[in-house]
C-alpha positions as a printed Julia matrix, in Angstrom:
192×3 Matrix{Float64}:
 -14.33   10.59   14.37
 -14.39    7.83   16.68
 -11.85    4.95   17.05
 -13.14    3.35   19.96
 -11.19   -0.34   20.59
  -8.65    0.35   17.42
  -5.14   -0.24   18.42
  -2.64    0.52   15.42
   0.53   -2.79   15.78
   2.96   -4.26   13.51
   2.1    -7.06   10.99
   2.49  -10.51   11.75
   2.33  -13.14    8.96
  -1.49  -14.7    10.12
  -2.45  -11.25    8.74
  -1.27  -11.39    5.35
  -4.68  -12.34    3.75
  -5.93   -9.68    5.45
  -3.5    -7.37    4.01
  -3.7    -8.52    0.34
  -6.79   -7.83    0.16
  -6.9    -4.33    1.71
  -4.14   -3.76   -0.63
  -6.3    -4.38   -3.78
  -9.24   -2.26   -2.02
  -6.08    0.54   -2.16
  -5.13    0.05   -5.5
  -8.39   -0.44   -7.38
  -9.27   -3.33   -9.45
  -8.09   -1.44  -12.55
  -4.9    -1.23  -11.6
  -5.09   -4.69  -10.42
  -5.95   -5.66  -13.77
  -3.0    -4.11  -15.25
  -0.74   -6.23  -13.63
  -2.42   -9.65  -13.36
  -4.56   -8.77  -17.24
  -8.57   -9.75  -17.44
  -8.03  -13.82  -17.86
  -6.83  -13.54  -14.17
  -9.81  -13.77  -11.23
  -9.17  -11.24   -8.58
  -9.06  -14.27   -5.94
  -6.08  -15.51   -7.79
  -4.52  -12.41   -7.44
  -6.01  -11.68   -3.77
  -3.84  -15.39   -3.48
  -0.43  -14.02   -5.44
  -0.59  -10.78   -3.06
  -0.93  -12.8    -0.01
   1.73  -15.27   -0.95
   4.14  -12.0    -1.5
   2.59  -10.31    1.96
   3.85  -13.58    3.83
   7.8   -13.0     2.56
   9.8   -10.68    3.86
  11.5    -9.74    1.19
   8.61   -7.85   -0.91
   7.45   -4.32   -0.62
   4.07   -5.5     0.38
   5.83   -8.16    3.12
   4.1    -8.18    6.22
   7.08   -6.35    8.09
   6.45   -3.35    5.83
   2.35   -3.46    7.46
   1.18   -1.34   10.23
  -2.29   -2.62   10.84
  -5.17   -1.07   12.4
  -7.12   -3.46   14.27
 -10.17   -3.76   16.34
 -10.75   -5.43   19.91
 -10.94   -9.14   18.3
  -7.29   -8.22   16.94
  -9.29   -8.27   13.36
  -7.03   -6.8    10.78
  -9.83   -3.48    9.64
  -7.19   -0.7     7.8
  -2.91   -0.98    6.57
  -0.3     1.61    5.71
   2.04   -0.06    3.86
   5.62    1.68    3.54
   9.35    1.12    2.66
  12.45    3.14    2.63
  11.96    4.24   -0.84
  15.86    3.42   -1.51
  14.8     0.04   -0.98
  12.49    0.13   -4.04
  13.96   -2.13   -7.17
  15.17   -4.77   -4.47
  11.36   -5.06   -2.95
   9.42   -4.82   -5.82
  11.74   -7.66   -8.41
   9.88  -10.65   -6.04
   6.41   -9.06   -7.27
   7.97   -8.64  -11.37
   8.82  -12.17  -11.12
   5.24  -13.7    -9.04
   3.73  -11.76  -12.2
   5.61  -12.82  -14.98
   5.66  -16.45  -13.65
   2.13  -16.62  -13.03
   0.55  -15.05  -15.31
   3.24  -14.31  -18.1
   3.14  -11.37  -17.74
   6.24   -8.36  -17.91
   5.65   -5.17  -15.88
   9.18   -4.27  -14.76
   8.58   -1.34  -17.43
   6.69    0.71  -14.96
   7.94    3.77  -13.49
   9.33    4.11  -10.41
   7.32    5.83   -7.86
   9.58    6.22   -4.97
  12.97    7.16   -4.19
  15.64    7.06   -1.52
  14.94   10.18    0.77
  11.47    9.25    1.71
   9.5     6.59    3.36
   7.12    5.29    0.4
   3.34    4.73    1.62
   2.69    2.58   -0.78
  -0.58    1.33    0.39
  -3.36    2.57    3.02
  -6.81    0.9     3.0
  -9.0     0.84    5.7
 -12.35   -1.68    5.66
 -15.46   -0.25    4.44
 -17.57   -1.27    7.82
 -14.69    0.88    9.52
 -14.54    4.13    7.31
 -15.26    7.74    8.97
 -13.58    6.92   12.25
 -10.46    8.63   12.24
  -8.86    5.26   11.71
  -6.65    6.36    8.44
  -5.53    9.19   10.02
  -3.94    7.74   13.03
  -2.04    4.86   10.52
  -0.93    8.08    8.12
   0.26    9.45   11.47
   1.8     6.3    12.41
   3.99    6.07    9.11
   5.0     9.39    9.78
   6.04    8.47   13.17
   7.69    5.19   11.67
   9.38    7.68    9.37
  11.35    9.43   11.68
  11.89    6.56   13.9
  13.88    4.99   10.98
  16.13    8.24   10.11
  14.62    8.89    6.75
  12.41   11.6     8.56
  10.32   12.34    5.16
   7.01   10.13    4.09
   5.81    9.86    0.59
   3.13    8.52   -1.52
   0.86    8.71   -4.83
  -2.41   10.03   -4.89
  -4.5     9.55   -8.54
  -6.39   12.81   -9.17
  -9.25   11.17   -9.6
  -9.24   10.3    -5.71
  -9.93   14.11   -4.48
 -11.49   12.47   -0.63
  -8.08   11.26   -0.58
  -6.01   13.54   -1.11
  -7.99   16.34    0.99
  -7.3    13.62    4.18
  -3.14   13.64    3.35
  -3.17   17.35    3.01
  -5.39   17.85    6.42
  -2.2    15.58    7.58
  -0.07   17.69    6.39
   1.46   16.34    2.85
   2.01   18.67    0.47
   2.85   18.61   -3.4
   6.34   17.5    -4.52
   5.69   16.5    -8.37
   4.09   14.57  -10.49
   4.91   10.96  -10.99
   3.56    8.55  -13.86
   2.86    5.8   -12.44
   0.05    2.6   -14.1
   0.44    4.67  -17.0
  -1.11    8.0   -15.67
  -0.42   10.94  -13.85
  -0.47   10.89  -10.14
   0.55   13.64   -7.23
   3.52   13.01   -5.93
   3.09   14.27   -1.47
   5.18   14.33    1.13
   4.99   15.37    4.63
């Protein structure tokens, strides 16, 4: 695993289109879909998620991003994470960008965090850029980010049906809390 000229930094706002759309490359475009519906394009939502990365007051804000980047300072992977206390207050902005835009009501959904653990919420790292140890060093940098903050314990969702996954967060040492339901199916609940 090689990760020649890949320095892991803090967010800035410029990079939020980069984000957004590393975030839909972590959630999938079916879970996408279940938010925005099928009328929606996914460069409309790629647009709403950017618009929500530029706040700071959303749990997929820039100041939530640690971004991998390469020697152009070219956004190419994200862990996204928030004190999972933080949770209803973060996520109400993206409730109310969906229902405006696209009339649509998801504040049903379960919760998937917490307070007691740093939430990853999102990690995505480029296609051109996969195999080169560059997810593991942002998983290790929200676990350092983690304890930096107090909360000391990391969390996230993994969907069974993402086994490559979930074999990288246990190699990093996560390890089964739960279950959660979360986008209307089961998912692993980890934490390290």
């Amino acid at each position: 695993m090689i990760t020649h000229n890949i320095n892991i930094r803090e967010a800035q706002r410029k990079d939020a289109k980069a984000i957004a759309t590393l975030i839909i490359q972590a959630m999938t475009e079916e879970c996408c879909r279940f938010f925005c519906g099928y009328e929606c394009t996914m460069d409309d939502y790629r647009q709403l998620l950017t618009e929500l990365t530029e706040r700071e007051d959303t749990q997929y804000s820039y100041r939530n991003t640690l971004c991998a980047v390469n020697e152009e300072d070219s956004v190419v992977g994200i862990a996204v994470s928030y004190d999972g206390s933080l949770l209803h207050q973060l996520r109400q902005p993206f409730f109310d960008a969906i229902r405006t835009r696209y009339g649509r009501d998801v504040s049903h959904i379960d919760d998937e965090t917490q307070a007691g653990e740093l939430y990853l919420d999102s990690l995505a790292v480029n296609a051109d850029f996969q195999g080169q140890g560059i997810a593991t060093r942002l998983l290790q940098a929200t676990v350092q980010k983690a304890n930096d903050s107090g909360i000391g314990v990391t969390g996230l969702l993994v969907d069974d049906n993402n086994p490559k996954a979930e074999r990288l967060y246990i190699r990093c040492g996560f390890r089964q809390v739960g279950i959660n339901i979360w986008g209307g199916h089961p998912m692993k609940h980890l934490q390290r």
